[in-house]
Short mmCIF file of C-alpha atoms in Angstrom, two decimals:
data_model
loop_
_atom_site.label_atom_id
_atom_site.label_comp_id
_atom_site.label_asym_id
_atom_site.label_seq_id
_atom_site.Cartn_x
_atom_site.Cartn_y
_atom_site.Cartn_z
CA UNK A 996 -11.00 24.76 -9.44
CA UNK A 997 -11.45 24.41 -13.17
CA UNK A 998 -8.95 26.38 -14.68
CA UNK A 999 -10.54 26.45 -18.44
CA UNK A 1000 -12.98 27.57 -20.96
CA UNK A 1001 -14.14 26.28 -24.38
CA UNK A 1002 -13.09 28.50 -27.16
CA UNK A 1003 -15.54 29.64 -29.39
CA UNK A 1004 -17.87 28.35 -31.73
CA UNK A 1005 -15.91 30.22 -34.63
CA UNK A 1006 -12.83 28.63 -33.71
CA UNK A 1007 -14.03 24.68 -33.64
CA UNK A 1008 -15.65 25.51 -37.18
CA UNK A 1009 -12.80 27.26 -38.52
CA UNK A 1010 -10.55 24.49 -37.31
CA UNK A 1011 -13.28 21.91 -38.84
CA UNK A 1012 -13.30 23.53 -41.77
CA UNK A 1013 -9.45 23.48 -42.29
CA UNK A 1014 -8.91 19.32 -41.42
CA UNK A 1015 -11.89 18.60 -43.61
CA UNK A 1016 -10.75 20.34 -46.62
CA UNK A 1017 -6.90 19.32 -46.18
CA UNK A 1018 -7.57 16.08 -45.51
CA UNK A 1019 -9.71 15.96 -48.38
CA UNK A 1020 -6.88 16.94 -50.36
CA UNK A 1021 -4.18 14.12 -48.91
CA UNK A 1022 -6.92 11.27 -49.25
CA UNK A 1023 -7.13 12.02 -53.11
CA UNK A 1024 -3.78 12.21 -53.01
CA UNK A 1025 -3.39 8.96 -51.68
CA UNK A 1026 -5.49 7.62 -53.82
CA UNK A 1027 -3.55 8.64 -56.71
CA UNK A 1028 -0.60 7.20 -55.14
CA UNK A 1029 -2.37 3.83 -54.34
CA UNK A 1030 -3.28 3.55 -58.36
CA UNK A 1031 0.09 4.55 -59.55
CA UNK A 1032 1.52 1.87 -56.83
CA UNK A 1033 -0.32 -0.96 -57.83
CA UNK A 1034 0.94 -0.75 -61.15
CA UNK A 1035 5.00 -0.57 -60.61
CA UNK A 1036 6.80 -3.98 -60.05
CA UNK A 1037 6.99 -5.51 -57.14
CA UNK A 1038 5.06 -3.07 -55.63
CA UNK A 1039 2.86 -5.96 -53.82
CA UNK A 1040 5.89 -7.89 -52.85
CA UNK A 1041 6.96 -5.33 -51.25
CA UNK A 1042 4.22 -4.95 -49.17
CA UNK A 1043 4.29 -8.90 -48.50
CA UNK A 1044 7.67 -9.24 -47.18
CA UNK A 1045 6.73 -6.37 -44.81
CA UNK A 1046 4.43 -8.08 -42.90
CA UNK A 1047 5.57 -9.57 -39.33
CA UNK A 1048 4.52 -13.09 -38.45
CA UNK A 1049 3.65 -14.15 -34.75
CA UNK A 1050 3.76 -17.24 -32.58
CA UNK A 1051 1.21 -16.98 -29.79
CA UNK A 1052 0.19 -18.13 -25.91
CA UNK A 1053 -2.50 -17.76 -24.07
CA UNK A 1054 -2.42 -17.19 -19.90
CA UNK A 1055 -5.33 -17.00 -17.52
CA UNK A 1056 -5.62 -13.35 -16.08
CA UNK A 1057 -8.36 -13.63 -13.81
CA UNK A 1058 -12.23 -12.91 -14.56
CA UNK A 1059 -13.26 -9.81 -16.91
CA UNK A 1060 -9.52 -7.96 -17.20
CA UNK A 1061 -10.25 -4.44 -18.88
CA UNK A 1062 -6.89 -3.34 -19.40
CA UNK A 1063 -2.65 -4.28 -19.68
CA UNK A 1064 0.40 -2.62 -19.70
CA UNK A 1065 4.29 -3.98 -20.53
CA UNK A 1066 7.03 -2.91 -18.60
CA UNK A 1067 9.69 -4.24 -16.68
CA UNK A 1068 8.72 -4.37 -12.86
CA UNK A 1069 11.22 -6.58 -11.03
CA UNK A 1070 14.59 -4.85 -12.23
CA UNK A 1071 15.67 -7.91 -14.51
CA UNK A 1072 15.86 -6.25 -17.67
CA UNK A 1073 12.91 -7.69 -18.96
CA UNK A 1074 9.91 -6.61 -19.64
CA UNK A 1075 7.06 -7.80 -17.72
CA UNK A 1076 3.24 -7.48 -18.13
CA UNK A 1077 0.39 -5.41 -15.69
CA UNK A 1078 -3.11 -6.15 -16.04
CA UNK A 1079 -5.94 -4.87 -13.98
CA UNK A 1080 -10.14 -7.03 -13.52
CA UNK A 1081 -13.15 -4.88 -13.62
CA UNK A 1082 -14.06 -6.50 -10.17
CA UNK A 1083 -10.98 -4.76 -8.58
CA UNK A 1084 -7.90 -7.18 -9.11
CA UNK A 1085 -5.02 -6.79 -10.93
CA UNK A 1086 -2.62 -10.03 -12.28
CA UNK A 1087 1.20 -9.11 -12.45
CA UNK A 1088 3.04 -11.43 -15.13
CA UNK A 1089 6.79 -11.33 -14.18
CA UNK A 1090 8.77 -12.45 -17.14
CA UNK A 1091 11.12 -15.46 -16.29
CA UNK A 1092 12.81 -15.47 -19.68
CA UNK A 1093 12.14 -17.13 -23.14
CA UNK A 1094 8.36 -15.77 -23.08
CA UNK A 1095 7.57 -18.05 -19.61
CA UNK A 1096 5.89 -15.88 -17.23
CA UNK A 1097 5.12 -15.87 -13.35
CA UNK A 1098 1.98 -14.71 -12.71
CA UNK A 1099 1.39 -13.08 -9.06
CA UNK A 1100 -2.38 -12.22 -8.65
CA UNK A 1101 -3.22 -9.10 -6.58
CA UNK A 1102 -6.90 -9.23 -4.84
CA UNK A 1103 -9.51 -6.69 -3.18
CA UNK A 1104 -7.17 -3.64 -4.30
CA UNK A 1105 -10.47 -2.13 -5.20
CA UNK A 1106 -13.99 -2.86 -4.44
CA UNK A 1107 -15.61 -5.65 -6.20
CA UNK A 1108 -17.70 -2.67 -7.73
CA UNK A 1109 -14.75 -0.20 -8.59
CA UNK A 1110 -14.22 -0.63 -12.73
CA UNK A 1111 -10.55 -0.69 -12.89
CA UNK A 1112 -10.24 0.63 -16.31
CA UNK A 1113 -6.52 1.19 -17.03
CA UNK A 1114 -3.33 0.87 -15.81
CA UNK A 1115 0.30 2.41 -16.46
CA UNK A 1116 3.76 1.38 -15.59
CA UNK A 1117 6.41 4.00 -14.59
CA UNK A 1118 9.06 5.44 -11.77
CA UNK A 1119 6.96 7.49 -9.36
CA UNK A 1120 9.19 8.28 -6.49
CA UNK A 1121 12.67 8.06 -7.99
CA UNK A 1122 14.13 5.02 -7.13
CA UNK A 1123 14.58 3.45 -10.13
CA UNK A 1124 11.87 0.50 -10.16
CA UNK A 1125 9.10 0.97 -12.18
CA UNK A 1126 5.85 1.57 -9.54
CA UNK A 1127 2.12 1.18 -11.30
CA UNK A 1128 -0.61 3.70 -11.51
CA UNK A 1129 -4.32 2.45 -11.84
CA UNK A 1130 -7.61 3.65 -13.22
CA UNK A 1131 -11.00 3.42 -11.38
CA UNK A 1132 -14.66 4.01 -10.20
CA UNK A 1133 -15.68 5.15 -6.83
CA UNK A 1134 -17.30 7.73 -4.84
CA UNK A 1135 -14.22 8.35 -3.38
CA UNK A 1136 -11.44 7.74 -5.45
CA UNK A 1137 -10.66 7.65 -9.25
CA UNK A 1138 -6.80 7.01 -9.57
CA UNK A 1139 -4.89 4.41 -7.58
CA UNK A 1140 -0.22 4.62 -6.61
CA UNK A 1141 0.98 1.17 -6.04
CA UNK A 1142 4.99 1.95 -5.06
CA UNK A 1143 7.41 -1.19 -6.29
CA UNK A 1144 8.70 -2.80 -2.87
CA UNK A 1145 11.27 -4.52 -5.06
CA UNK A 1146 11.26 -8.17 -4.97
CA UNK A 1147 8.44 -8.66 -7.18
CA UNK A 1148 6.13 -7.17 -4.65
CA UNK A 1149 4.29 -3.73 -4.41
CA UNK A 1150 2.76 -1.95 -1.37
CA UNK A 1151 -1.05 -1.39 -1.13
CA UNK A 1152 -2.57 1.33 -3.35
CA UNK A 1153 -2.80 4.54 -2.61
CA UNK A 1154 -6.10 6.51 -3.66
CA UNK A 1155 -6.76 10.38 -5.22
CA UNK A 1156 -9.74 11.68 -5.98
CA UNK A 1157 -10.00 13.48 -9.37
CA UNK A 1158 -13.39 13.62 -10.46
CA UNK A 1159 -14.97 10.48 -8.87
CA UNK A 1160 -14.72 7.82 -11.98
CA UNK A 1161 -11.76 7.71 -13.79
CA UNK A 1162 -11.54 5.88 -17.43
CA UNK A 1163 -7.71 6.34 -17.98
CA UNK A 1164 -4.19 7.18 -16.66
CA UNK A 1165 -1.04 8.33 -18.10
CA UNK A 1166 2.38 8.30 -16.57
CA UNK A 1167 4.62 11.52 -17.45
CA UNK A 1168 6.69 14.46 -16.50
CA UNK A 1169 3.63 17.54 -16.67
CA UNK A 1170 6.27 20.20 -14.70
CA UNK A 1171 9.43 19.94 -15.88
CA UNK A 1172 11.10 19.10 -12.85
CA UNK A 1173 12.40 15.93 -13.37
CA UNK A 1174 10.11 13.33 -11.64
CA UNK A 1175 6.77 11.50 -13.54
CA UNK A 1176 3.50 13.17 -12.90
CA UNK A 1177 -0.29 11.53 -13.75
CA UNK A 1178 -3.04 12.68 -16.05
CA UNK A 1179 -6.15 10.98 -15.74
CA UNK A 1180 -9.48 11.27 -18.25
CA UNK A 1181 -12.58 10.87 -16.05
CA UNK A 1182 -16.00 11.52 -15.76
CA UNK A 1183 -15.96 15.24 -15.95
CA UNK A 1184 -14.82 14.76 -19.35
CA UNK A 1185 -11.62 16.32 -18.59
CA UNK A 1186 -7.95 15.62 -17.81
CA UNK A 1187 -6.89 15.66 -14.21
CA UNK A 1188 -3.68 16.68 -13.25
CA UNK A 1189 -1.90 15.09 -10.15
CA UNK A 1190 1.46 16.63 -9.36
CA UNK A 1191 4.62 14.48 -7.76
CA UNK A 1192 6.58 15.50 -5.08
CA UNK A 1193 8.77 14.00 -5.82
CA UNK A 1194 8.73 11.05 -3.35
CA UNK A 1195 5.99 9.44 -4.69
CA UNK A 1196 3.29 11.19 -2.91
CA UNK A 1197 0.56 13.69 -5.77
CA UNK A 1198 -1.30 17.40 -5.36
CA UNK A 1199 -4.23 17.62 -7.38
CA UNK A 1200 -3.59 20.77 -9.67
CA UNK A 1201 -6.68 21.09 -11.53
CA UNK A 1202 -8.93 19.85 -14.46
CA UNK A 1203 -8.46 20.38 -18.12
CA UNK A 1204 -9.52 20.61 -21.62
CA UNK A 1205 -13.68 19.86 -22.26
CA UNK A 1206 -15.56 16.69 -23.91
CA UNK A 1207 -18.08 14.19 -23.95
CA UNK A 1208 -18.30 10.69 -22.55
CA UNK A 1209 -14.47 10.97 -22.70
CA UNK A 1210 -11.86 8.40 -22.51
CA UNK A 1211 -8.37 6.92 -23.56
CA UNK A 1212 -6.00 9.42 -22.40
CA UNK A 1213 -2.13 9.64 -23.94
CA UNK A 1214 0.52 12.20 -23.19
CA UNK A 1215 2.91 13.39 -26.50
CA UNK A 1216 4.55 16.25 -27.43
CA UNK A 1217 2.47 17.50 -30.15
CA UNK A 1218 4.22 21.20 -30.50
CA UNK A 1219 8.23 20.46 -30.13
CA UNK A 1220 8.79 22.53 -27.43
CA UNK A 1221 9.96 19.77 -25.26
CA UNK A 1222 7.14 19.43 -22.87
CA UNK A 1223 4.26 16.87 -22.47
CA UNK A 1224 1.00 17.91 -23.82
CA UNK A 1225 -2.44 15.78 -23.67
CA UNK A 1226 -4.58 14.48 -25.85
CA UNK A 1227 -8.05 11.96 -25.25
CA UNK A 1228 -10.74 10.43 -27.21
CA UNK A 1229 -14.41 12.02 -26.71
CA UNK A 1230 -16.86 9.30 -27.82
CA UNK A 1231 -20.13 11.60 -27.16
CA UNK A 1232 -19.63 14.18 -29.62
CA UNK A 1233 -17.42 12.56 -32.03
CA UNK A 1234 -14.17 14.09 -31.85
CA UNK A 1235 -11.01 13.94 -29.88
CA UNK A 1236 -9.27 16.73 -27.51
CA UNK A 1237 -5.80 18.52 -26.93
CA UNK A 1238 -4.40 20.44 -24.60
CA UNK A 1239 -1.27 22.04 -24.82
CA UNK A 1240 1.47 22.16 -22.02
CA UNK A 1241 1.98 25.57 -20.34
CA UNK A 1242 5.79 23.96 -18.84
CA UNK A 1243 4.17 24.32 -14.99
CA UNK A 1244 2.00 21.33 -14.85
CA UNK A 1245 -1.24 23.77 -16.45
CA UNK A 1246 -2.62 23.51 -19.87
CA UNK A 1247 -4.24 26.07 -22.62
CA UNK A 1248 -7.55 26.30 -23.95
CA UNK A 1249 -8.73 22.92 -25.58
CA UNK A 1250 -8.81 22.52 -29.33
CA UNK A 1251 -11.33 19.92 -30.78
CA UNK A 1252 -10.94 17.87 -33.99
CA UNK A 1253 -13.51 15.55 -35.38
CA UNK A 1254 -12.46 12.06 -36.18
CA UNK A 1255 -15.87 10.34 -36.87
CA UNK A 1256 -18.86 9.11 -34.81
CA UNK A 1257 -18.35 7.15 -31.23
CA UNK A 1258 -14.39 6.88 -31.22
CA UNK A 1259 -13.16 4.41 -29.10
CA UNK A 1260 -9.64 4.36 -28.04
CA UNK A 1261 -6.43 6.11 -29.22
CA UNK A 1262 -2.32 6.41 -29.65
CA UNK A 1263 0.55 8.68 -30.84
CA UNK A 1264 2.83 7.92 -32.62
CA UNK A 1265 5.13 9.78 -35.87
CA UNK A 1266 3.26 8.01 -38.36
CA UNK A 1267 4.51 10.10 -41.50
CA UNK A 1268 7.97 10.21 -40.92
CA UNK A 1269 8.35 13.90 -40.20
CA UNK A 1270 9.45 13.64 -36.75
CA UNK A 1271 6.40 14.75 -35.02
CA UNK A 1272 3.54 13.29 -32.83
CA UNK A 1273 0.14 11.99 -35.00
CA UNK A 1274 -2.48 10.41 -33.33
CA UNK A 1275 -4.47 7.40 -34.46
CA UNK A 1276 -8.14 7.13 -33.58
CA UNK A 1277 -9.43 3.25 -33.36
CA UNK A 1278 -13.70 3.68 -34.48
CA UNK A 1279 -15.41 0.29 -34.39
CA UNK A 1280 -18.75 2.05 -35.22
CA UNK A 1281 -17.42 2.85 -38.70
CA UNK A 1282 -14.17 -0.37 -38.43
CA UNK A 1283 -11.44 2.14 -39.90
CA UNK A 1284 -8.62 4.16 -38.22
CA UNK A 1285 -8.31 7.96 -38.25
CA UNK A 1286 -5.12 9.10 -38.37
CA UNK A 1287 -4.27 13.08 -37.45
CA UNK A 1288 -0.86 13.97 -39.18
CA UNK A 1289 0.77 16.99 -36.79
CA UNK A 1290 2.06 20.31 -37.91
CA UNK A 1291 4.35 20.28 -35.62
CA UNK A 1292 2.76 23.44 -34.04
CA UNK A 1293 0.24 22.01 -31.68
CA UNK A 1294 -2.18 21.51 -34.55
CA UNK A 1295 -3.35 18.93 -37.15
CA UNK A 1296 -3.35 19.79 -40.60
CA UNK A 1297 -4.98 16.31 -42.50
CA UNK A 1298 -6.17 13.35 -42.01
CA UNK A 1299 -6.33 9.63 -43.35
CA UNK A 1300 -8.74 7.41 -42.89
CA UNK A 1301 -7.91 3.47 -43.62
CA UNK A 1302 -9.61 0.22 -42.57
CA UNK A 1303 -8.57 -0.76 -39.47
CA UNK A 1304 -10.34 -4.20 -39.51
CA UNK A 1305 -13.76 -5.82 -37.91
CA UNK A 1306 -15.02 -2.67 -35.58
CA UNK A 1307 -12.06 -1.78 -33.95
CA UNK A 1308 -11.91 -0.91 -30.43
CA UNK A 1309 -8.63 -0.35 -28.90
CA UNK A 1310 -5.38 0.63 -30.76
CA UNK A 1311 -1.25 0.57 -29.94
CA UNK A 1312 1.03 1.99 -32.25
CA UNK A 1313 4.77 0.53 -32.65
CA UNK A 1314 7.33 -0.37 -35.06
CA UNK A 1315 6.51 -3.66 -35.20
CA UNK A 1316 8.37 -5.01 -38.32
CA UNK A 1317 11.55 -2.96 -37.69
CA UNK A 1318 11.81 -0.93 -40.27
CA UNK A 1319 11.76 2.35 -38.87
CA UNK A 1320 8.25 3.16 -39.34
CA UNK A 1321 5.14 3.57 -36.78
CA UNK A 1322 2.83 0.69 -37.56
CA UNK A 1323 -0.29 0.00 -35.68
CA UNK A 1324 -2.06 -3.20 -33.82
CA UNK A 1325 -5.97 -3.12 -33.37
CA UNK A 1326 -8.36 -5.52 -31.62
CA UNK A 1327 -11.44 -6.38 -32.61
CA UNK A 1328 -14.02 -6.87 -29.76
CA UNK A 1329 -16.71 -8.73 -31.87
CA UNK A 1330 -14.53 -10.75 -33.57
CA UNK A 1331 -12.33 -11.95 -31.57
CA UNK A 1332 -9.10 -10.87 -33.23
CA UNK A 1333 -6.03 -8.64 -33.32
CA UNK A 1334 -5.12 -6.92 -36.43
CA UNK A 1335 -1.86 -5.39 -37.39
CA UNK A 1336 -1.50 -2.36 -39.83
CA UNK A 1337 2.25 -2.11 -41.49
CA UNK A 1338 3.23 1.26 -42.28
CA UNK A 1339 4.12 2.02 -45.70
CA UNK A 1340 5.34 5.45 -45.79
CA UNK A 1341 3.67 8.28 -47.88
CA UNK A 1342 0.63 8.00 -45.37
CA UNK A 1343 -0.07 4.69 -46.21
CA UNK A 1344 -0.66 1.56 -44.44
CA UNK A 1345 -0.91 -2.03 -45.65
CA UNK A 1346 -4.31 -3.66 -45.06
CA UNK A 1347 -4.74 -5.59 -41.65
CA UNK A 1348 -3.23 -8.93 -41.04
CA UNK A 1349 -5.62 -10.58 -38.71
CA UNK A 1350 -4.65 -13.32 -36.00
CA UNK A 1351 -7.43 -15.10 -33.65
CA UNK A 1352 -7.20 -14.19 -30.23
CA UNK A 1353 -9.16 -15.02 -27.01
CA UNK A 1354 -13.13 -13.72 -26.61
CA UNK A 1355 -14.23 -10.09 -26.15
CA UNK A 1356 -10.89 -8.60 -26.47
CA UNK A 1357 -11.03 -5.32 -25.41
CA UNK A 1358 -7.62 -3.59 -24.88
CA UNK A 1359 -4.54 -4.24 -26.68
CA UNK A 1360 -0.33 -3.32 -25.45
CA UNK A 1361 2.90 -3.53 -27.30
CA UNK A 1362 6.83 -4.49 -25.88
CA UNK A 1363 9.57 -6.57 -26.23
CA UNK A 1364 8.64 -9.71 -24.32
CA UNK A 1365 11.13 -12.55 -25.56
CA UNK A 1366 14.50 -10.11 -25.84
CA UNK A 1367 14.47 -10.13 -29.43
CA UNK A 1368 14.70 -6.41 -29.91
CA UNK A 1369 11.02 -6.26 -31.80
CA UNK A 1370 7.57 -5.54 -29.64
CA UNK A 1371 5.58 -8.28 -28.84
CA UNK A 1372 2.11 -7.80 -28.75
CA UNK A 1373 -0.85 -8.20 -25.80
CA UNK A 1374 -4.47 -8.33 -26.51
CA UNK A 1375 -6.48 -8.34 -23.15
CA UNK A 1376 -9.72 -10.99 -23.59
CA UNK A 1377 -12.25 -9.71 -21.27
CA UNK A 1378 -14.88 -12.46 -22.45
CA UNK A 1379 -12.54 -15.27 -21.69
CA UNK A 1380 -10.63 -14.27 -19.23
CA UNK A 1381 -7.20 -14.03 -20.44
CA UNK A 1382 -4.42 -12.43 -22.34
CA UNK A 1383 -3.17 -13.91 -25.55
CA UNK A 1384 0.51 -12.76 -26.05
CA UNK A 1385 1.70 -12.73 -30.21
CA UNK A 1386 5.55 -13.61 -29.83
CA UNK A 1387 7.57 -11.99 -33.47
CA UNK A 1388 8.52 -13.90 -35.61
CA UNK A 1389 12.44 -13.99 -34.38
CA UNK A 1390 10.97 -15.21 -30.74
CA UNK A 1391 11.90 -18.55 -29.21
CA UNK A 1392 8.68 -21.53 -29.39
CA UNK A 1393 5.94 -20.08 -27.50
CA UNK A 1394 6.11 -20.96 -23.50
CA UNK A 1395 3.95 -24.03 -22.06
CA UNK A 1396 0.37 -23.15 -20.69
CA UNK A 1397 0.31 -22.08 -17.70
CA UNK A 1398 -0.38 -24.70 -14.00
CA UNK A 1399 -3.26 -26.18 -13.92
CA UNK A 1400 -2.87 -25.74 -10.17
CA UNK A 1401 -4.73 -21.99 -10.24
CA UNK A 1402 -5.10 -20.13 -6.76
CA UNK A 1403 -7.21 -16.93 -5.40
CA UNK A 1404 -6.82 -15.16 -1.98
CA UNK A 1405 -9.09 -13.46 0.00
CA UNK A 1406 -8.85 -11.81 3.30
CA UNK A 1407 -10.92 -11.06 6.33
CA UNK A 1408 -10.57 -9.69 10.18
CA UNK A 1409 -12.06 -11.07 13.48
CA UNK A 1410 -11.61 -9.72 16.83
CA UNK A 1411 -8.45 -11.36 17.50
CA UNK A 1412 -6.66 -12.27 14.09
CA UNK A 1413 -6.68 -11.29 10.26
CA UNK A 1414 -7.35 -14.47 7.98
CA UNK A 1415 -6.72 -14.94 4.41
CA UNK A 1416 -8.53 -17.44 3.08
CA UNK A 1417 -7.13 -19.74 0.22
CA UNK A 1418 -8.96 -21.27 -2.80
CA UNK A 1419 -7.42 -24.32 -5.43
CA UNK A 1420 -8.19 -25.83 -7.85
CA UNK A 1421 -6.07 -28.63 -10.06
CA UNK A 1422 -3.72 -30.54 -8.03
CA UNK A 1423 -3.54 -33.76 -8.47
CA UNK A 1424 -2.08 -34.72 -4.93
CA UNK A 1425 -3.69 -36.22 -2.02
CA UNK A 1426 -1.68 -33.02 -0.07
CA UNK A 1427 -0.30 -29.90 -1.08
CA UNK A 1428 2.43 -27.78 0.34
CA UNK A 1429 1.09 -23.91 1.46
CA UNK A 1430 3.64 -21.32 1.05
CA UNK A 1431 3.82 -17.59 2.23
CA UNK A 1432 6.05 -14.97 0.69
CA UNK A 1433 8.59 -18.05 -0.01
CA UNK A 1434 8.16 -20.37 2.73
CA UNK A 1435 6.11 -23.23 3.34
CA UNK A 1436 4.00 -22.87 6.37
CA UNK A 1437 2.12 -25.82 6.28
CA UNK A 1438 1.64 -29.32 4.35
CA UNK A 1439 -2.25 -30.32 4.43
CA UNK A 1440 -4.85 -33.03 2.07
CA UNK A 1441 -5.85 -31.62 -0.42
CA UNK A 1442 -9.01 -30.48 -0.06
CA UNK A 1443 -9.36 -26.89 -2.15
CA UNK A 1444 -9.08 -24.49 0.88
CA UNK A 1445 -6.82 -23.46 3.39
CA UNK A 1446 -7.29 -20.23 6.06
CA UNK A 1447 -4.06 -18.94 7.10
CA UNK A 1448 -4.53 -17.02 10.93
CA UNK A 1449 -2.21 -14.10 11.38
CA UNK A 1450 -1.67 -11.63 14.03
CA UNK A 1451 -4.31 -8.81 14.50
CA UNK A 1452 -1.86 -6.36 13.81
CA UNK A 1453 -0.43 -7.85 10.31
CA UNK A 1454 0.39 -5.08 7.98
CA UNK A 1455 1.80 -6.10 4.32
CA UNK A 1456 1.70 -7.62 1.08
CA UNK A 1457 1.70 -11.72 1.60
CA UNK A 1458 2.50 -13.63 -1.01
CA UNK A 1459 1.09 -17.31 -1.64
CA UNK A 1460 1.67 -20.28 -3.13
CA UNK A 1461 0.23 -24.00 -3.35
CA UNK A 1462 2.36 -26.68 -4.58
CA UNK A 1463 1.69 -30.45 -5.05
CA UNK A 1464 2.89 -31.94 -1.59
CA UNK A 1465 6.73 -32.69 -2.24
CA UNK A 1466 6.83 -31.39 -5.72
CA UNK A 1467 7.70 -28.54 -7.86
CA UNK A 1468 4.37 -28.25 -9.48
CA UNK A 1469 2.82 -24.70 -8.11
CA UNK A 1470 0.07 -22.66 -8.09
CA UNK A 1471 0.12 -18.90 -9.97
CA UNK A 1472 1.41 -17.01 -6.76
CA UNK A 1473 -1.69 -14.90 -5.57
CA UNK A 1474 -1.14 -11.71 -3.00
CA UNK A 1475 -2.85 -10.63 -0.21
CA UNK A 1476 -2.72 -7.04 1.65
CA UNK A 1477 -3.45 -6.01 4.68
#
């Protein structure tokens, strides 16, 4: 049952009204500021020196990936890397240290047809690893619970239906009682709320908040009263929506704020320095961010809009120079790049650095990768099929490319057996060592394909491997579940 209603038409226009004409007001202001700026000394060395410098790798990630996450999966104190494939795959980079990854590719999760659209990383059943929660598109199912087995493995998903086709997932604590909760945006053009148990298992507890062709969901508290309220991007009707936490897992009435025609992605972030959530719109129709600056109160009071690069179309927000500020990292779909936008206090940023990237990128995450306390960047390339990873500056030489040895998995059943069939491509050997879950189960010629029989009854994550015959060159490790 839907549990709210639109406020009135007086309300959105009053509340229109208000941000236009305040952040009227600040954007003169700025521009005041800017002019004044320009002409003090070393007011443009300043802004130089701020700037963050990258070295960069790129890794396969399997064909059309929509969407990544960084956190640390395996326990090791490192952060690792989730990405999920429109065709219903998701690619697990484990970080080995240095900025060398082991990739571990997960297969027919979803159906070929699902449109696994986001992912998020978090603790959903309180044992302190780090499970994964996963956005998609079917009749039957819109948000997907893969619990961490430990050892680098996960067990199969496990599907809730929202509203049929989700188009993003947040991890968080909606209910104050103590474990992490999901919020989904989906094709209702409202936020679903699934409740924990606490052991890892969800209640659906209603729908919330209104929009339009609605997407990019992000969880913040925007009124200081300690609890996590909602906020996603509405690209039909030009605007984004909140919702403010009721501290039982239920949210108020939605309030609407216009942030320019067909917005495309967003993220929070203090981006004036007062201490409270702002959120930053990314708008490749018009290629500028729209920032929100928070009242602290649940409400926005201005806004700032700065170029935010070639048509930007996903945004992360992190203090990527370490100076204590909120900067932001954009990727631009149409030209192949990632920009980065260094705060510079008084509700200014600096103008984008721009680095090349892989083709089509479409979704963009920020973490410490390489241990040197300052976030890395991601940017997901859905037209090449792979991630490019920006190393700071402070990081060790970027890793080597990945094996040229690459491997896919895909299973099957006949009357008497389950099979999981096994595709290479890239050794050089005239034979090649097959492992499973760590142990080699065979030695065969090399011939690109390999079908490995197991019991009818086989239940479980397995875990593959090819290897030149003898050697230590491997395959990416690909899984297969049954």
């Amino acid at each position: 049952m839907e549990k709210n209603t639109r406020p009135s038409n007086a309300m959105i226009e009053k509340q229109t009204r208000v941000a236009v004409v305040v952040g009227r007001f600040i954007l003169t202001a700025l521009l005041l500021t800017g002019l004044i700026s320009a002409a003090l000394p070393g007011a443009i060395r300043t802004q130089a020196e701020s700037q963050p410098s990258y070295g960069n790798a790129t890794f396969s990630a399997g064909a059309s990936p929509s969407a990544a996450k960084v956190g640390d999966m395996d326990g090791d104190g490192l952060n690792d890397i989730a990405v999920v494939n429109l065709q219903g795959s998701m690619q697990l980079f484990f970080n080995n240290g240095a900025g060398s990854f082991e990739r571990i590719s997960l297969n027919g999760l979803w159906p070929s047809s699902a449109r696994t659209l986001d992912v998020d990383i978090g603790d959903l059943n309180g044992d302190g690893r780090n499970d994964i929660a996963v956005a998609f598109s079917t009749q039957t199912g819109s948000i997907s619970v893969l619990l961490n087995q430990g050892s680098r493995t996960f067990a199969g998903p496990v599907n809730y239906n929202v509203c049929n086709s989700s188009r993003g997932v947040a991890i968080g604590d909606l209910d104050q009682d103590g474990d992490n909760d999901l919020a989904d945006i989906n094709q209702c053009s409202k936020a679903g709320i699934l409740l924990n148990n606490g052991q890892g298992s969800f209640g659906f507890n209603g729908t919330y908040g209104a929009g339009s062709a609605s997407k990019s969901i992000a969880l913040a508290d925007f009124n200081r009263d300690g609890l996590k309220d909602i906020a996603y991007v509405n690209n039909g009707n030009a605007s984004i929506t909140v919702i403010l936490n009721d501290g039982n897992g239920t949210f108020g009435p939605p309030a609407w704020y216009y942030v320019g025609d067909l917005p495309d992605d967003l993220a929070v972030g203090d981006f004036n320095g007062d201490g409270g959530a702002d959120i930053a719109v990314a708008i490749s129709y018009y290629s500028e961010m729209f920032i929100l600056f928070g009242d602290g109160n649940g409400s926005f009071f201005g806004y700032s809009e700065i170029y935010g690069g070639d048509a930007p179309n996903s945004v992360a927000s992190a203090d990527l120079n370490g100076d204590g500020r909120t900067d932001l990292a954009v990727t631009g779909w149409g030209t192949n790049s990632l920009s980065v936008l260094i705060n510079q206090g008084n509700y200014s940023f600096a103008g984008p650095t721009t680095f090349t990237v892989g083709q089509s990128p479409v979704d963009v995450a920020a973490g410490d990768l390489d241990g040197d306390g300052l976030p890395d960047l991601v940017a997901v390339n859905q037209g090449s099929g792979t991630i490019t990873v920006l190393f700071s500056a402070s990081a060790p030489a970027p890793p080597p490319p990945p094996s040229p040895i690459t491997l896919t998995v895909s299973t099957r059943a006949t009357k008497t057996s389950r099979l999981v069939d096994l595709r290479w491509g890239g050794a050089s050997s005239s034979s090649v060592d097959i492992y499973r879950n760590g142990s080699r189960i065979a030695t065969v010629s090399n011939t690109g394909s390999y079908t490995d029989q197991l019991g009818k009854r086989a239940a479980g994550t397995y875990t593959y491997k090819v290897c030149v015959a003898g050697g230590q060159d491997c395959s990416n490790q690909a899984a297969a579940s049954f």
